[in-house]
Amino acid sequence: MSISKLAIACSVALGAMTLTLAPASFAATDTKEAANPKAVKTAKAKPKAKTTKAKAAAKEAHPLAMSVVDKEESDEPDTAGSASTDFNCELGNKITIYTNATDDKHIALRWKKRLHRLSRVGTTTGANRFENRLYGLVWIGIPAKGMLLDSKQGRQLANECKDAEQAKPAAVVEAPPSLGVLPATGG
């Protein structure tokens, strides 16, 4: 027997063993693919990757899949007993921040009819920075104003946000009284 005939015989024997050992549905698929070459392309198509919405739904479906921090950030915070501060921002945007005297590590921020929990992030500049990494929200508060950023899209959501105290006009500093010295005149 020649080598080519031996190779063909082995292929036929292996094919027969696969069909007898494989489940009926698997064997039927092989037969269909052999009869229709276009079916091979569709059967071997890669499954589509999960979309962001599908991933989020999977996390919500299985609560243990979320980390504790993600779970805290996704839950709407309780604002009972919290002090609220309203901020008026440019372009007519409004933000309300709820603070709790017993917890300076978190704030609740109302933006576009939704309440978000943000956690304090340390800074070297002294600014108050709070983040919600799940939604990508970042609140930065400095003495003159506050701003809300979207860290996922890298853009500002609201700027020049000022509460009632910050919106007051700055006091005019008067010049010190004259010391009795007249300005020099030419002459």
CSV table of C-alpha atoms in Angstrom, one decimal:
chain,number,residue,atom,x,y,z
A,1,MET,CA,0.0,0.0,0.0
A,2,SER,CA,1.4,3.4,-0.9
A,3,ILE,CA,1.8,6.2,1.6
A,4,SER,CA,-1.0,8.4,0.0
A,5,LYS,CA,-3.4,5.5,0.1
A,6,LEU,CA,-2.5,4.8,3.7
A,7,ALA,CA,-3.1,8.5,4.6
A,8,ILE,CA,-6.5,8.5,3.0
A,9,ALA,CA,-7.4,5.3,4.8
A,10,CYS,CA,-6.4,6.8,8.1
A,11,SER,CA,-8.4,9.9,7.4
A,12,VAL,CA,-11.5,7.9,6.6
A,13,ALA,CA,-11.1,5.8,9.7
A,14,LEU,CA,-10.6,8.8,11.9
A,15,GLY,CA,-13.7,10.5,10.3
A,16,ALA,CA,-15.8,7.4,11.0
A,17,MET,CA,-14.6,7.2,14.6
A,18,THR,CA,-15.4,10.9,15.1
A,19,LEU,CA,-18.9,10.4,13.7
A,20,THR,CA,-19.6,7.4,15.9
A,21,LEU,CA,-18.2,9.0,19.1
A,22,ALA,CA,-19.6,12.5,18.6
A,23,PRO,CA,-23.1,13.4,19.7
A,24,ALA,CA,-25.9,13.3,17.1
A,25,SER,CA,-26.2,17.1,17.0
A,26,PHE,CA,-22.4,17.6,16.5
A,27,ALA,CA,-22.4,15.0,13.7
A,28,ALA,CA,-25.4,16.6,12.0
A,29,THR,CA,-23.6,20.0,12.0
A,30,ASP,CA,-20.5,18.4,10.4
A,31,THR,CA,-22.6,16.9,7.7
A,32,LYS,CA,-24.4,20.2,7.0
A,33,GLU,CA,-21.1,22.0,6.8
A,34,ALA,CA,-19.7,19.5,4.4
A,35,ALA,CA,-22.7,19.9,2.2
A,36,ASN,CA,-22.8,23.7,2.3
A,37,PRO,CA,-19.4,25.5,2.3
A,38,LYS,CA,-21.1,28.8,3.2
A,39,ALA,CA,-22.3,27.3,6.5
A,40,VAL,CA,-18.7,26.9,7.5
A,41,LYS,CA,-18.1,30.6,7.5
A,42,THR,CA,-21.2,31.4,9.5
A,43,ALA,CA,-20.6,28.6,12.0
A,44,LYS,CA,-17.0,29.8,12.6
A,45,ALA,CA,-18.0,33.4,13.1
A,46,LYS,CA,-16.6,34.9,16.3
A,47,PRO,CA,-19.1,35.7,19.0
A,48,LYS,CA,-19.6,39.5,19.5
A,49,ALA,CA,-18.0,41.1,22.5
A,50,LYS,CA,-20.3,42.2,25.2
A,51,THR,CA,-21.3,45.8,25.0
A,52,THR,CA,-21.0,48.2,27.9
A,53,LYS,CA,-24.7,48.0,28.6
A,54,ALA,CA,-24.5,44.2,28.6
A,55,LYS,CA,-21.6,44.3,31.0
A,56,ALA,CA,-23.5,46.7,33.3
A,57,ALA,CA,-26.5,44.4,33.2
A,58,ALA,CA,-24.4,41.4,34.0
A,59,LYS,CA,-23.0,43.2,37.0
A,60,GLU,CA,-26.4,44.2,38.2
A,61,ALA,CA,-27.7,40.7,37.7
A,62,HIS,CA,-25.0,39.3,39.9
A,63,PRO,CA,-24.5,41.6,42.9
A,64,LEU,CA,-21.4,39.8,44.1
A,65,ALA,CA,-19.7,40.7,40.8
A,66,MET,CA,-19.6,44.4,41.9
A,67,SER,CA,-16.9,45.6,44.3
A,68,VAL,CA,-18.1,47.2,47.5
A,69,VAL,CA,-16.9,50.6,46.3
A,70,ASP,CA,-18.9,50.2,43.0
A,71,LYS,CA,-21.9,49.1,44.9
A,72,GLU,CA,-21.7,52.2,47.2
A,73,GLU,CA,-21.2,54.5,44.2
A,74,SER,CA,-24.1,53.0,42.2
A,75,ASP,CA,-26.6,53.3,45.1
A,76,GLU,CA,-28.5,56.5,45.6
A,77,PRO,CA,-27.2,58.1,48.8
A,78,ASP,CA,-29.5,58.9,51.8
A,79,THR,CA,-29.6,62.6,52.3
A,80,ALA,CA,-31.7,62.6,55.5
A,81,GLY,CA,-30.1,64.9,58.1
A,82,SER,CA,-27.6,66.4,55.6
A,83,ALA,CA,-27.0,70.0,55.0
A,84,SER,CA,-27.6,71.1,51.4
A,85,THR,CA,-25.8,73.8,49.4
A,86,ASP,CA,-27.2,75.0,46.0
A,87,PHE,CA,-24.8,76.0,43.3
A,88,ASN,CA,-25.7,78.1,40.3
A,89,CYS,CA,-23.3,77.5,37.4
A,90,GLU,CA,-22.7,79.0,34.0
A,91,LEU,CA,-25.1,78.2,31.2
A,92,GLY,CA,-28.0,77.9,33.7
A,93,ASN,CA,-26.8,74.6,35.2
A,94,LYS,CA,-27.6,73.9,38.9
A,95,ILE,CA,-26.0,71.5,41.3
A,96,THR,CA,-26.9,70.7,44.9
A,97,ILE,CA,-24.4,69.2,47.3
A,98,TYR,CA,-25.4,67.4,50.5
A,99,THR,CA,-22.9,67.2,53.3
A,100,ASN,CA,-23.0,65.3,56.5
A,101,ALA,CA,-21.2,66.7,59.6
A,102,THR,CA,-20.3,63.2,60.7
A,103,ASP,CA,-18.9,62.0,57.4
A,104,ASP,CA,-16.4,64.3,55.6
A,105,LYS,CA,-15.2,61.6,53.3
A,106,HIS,CA,-18.4,61.6,51.1
A,107,ILE,CA,-20.8,64.0,49.6
A,108,ALA,CA,-24.0,63.5,47.7
A,109,LEU,CA,-24.3,65.5,44.5
A,110,ARG,CA,-27.6,66.2,42.6
A,111,TRP,CA,-26.9,66.7,38.9
A,112,LYS,CA,-29.5,66.5,36.2
A,113,LYS,CA,-32.2,65.0,38.5
A,114,ARG,CA,-30.0,62.2,39.7
A,115,LEU,CA,-28.3,61.9,43.1
A,116,HIS,CA,-24.7,60.5,43.1
A,117,ARG,CA,-22.4,59.5,46.0
A,118,LEU,CA,-18.9,60.9,45.6
A,119,SER,CA,-15.9,60.0,47.7
A,120,ARG,CA,-13.1,62.3,48.8
A,121,VAL,CA,-9.8,62.1,47.0
A,122,GLY,CA,-6.7,63.7,48.6
A,123,THR,CA,-5.0,66.6,46.8
A,124,THR,CA,-1.8,68.5,47.4
A,125,THR,CA,-3.4,71.8,46.5
A,126,GLY,CA,-6.0,72.0,49.3
A,127,ALA,CA,-8.9,71.9,46.8
A,128,ASN,CA,-11.8,69.7,47.8
A,129,ARG,CA,-12.0,66.8,45.3
A,130,PHE,CA,-14.7,64.2,45.3
A,131,GLU,CA,-15.1,61.4,42.7
A,132,ASN,CA,-17.5,58.7,41.6
A,133,ARG,CA,-15.4,56.4,39.5
A,134,LEU,CA,-18.4,54.3,38.4
A,135,TYR,CA,-20.1,57.2,36.6
A,136,GLY,CA,-16.9,59.2,36.0
A,137,LEU,CA,-18.0,62.3,38.0
A,138,VAL,CA,-15.5,64.6,39.6
A,139,TRP,CA,-16.4,67.6,41.8
A,140,ILE,CA,-13.6,70.1,42.5
A,141,GLY,CA,-14.4,72.8,45.0
A,142,ILE,CA,-12.1,75.8,45.6
A,143,PRO,CA,-12.9,78.9,47.7
A,144,ALA,CA,-13.9,80.9,44.6
A,145,LYS,CA,-16.0,78.3,42.7
A,146,GLY,CA,-16.6,74.7,42.0
A,147,MET,CA,-16.7,72.6,38.8
A,148,LEU,CA,-18.1,69.3,37.8
A,149,LEU,CA,-16.1,67.1,35.4
A,150,ASP,CA,-16.8,63.9,33.4
A,151,SER,CA,-13.5,61.9,33.7
A,152,LYS,CA,-14.7,59.2,31.3
A,153,GLN,CA,-15.3,61.6,28.4
A,154,GLY,CA,-12.6,64.1,29.6
A,155,ARG,CA,-14.9,67.2,29.5
A,156,GLN,CA,-16.5,69.8,31.8
A,157,LEU,CA,-20.1,69.3,32.7
A,158,ALA,CA,-20.5,72.5,34.8
A,159,ASN,CA,-18.1,75.4,35.5
A,160,GLU,CA,-18.2,78.6,37.5
A,161,CYS,CA,-20.5,77.0,40.1
A,162,LYS,CA,-21.0,79.3,43.0
A,163,ASP,CA,-23.1,79.1,46.1
A,164,ALA,CA,-24.8,82.1,47.7
A,165,GLU,CA,-21.7,83.1,49.7
A,166,GLN,CA,-19.3,82.8,46.7
A,167,ALA,CA,-21.7,84.7,44.4
A,168,LYS,CA,-21.6,87.8,46.7
A,169,PRO,CA,-19.5,90.6,45.2
A,170,ALA,CA,-16.0,90.9,46.7
A,171,ALA,CA,-15.6,93.7,49.2
A,172,VAL,CA,-13.9,96.8,47.7
A,173,VAL,CA,-10.6,97.4,49.4
A,174,GLU,CA,-10.1,101.1,50.1
A,175,ALA,CA,-6.8,102.8,49.7
A,176,PRO,CA,-5.1,103.6,53.0
A,177,PRO,CA,-5.7,107.1,54.3
A,178,SER,CA,-3.3,109.7,53.2
A,179,LEU,CA,-0.3,110.3,55.4
A,180,GLY,CA,-0.4,114.0,54.9
A,181,VAL,CA,2.1,113.9,52.0
A,182,LEU,CA,1.2,115.8,49.0
A,183,PRO,CA,2.2,114.6,45.6
A,184,ALA,CA,5.1,116.4,44.1
A,185,THR,CA,4.3,119.0,41.5
A,186,GLY,CA,6.6,120.3,38.9
A,187,GLY,CA,7.6,123.8,39.3
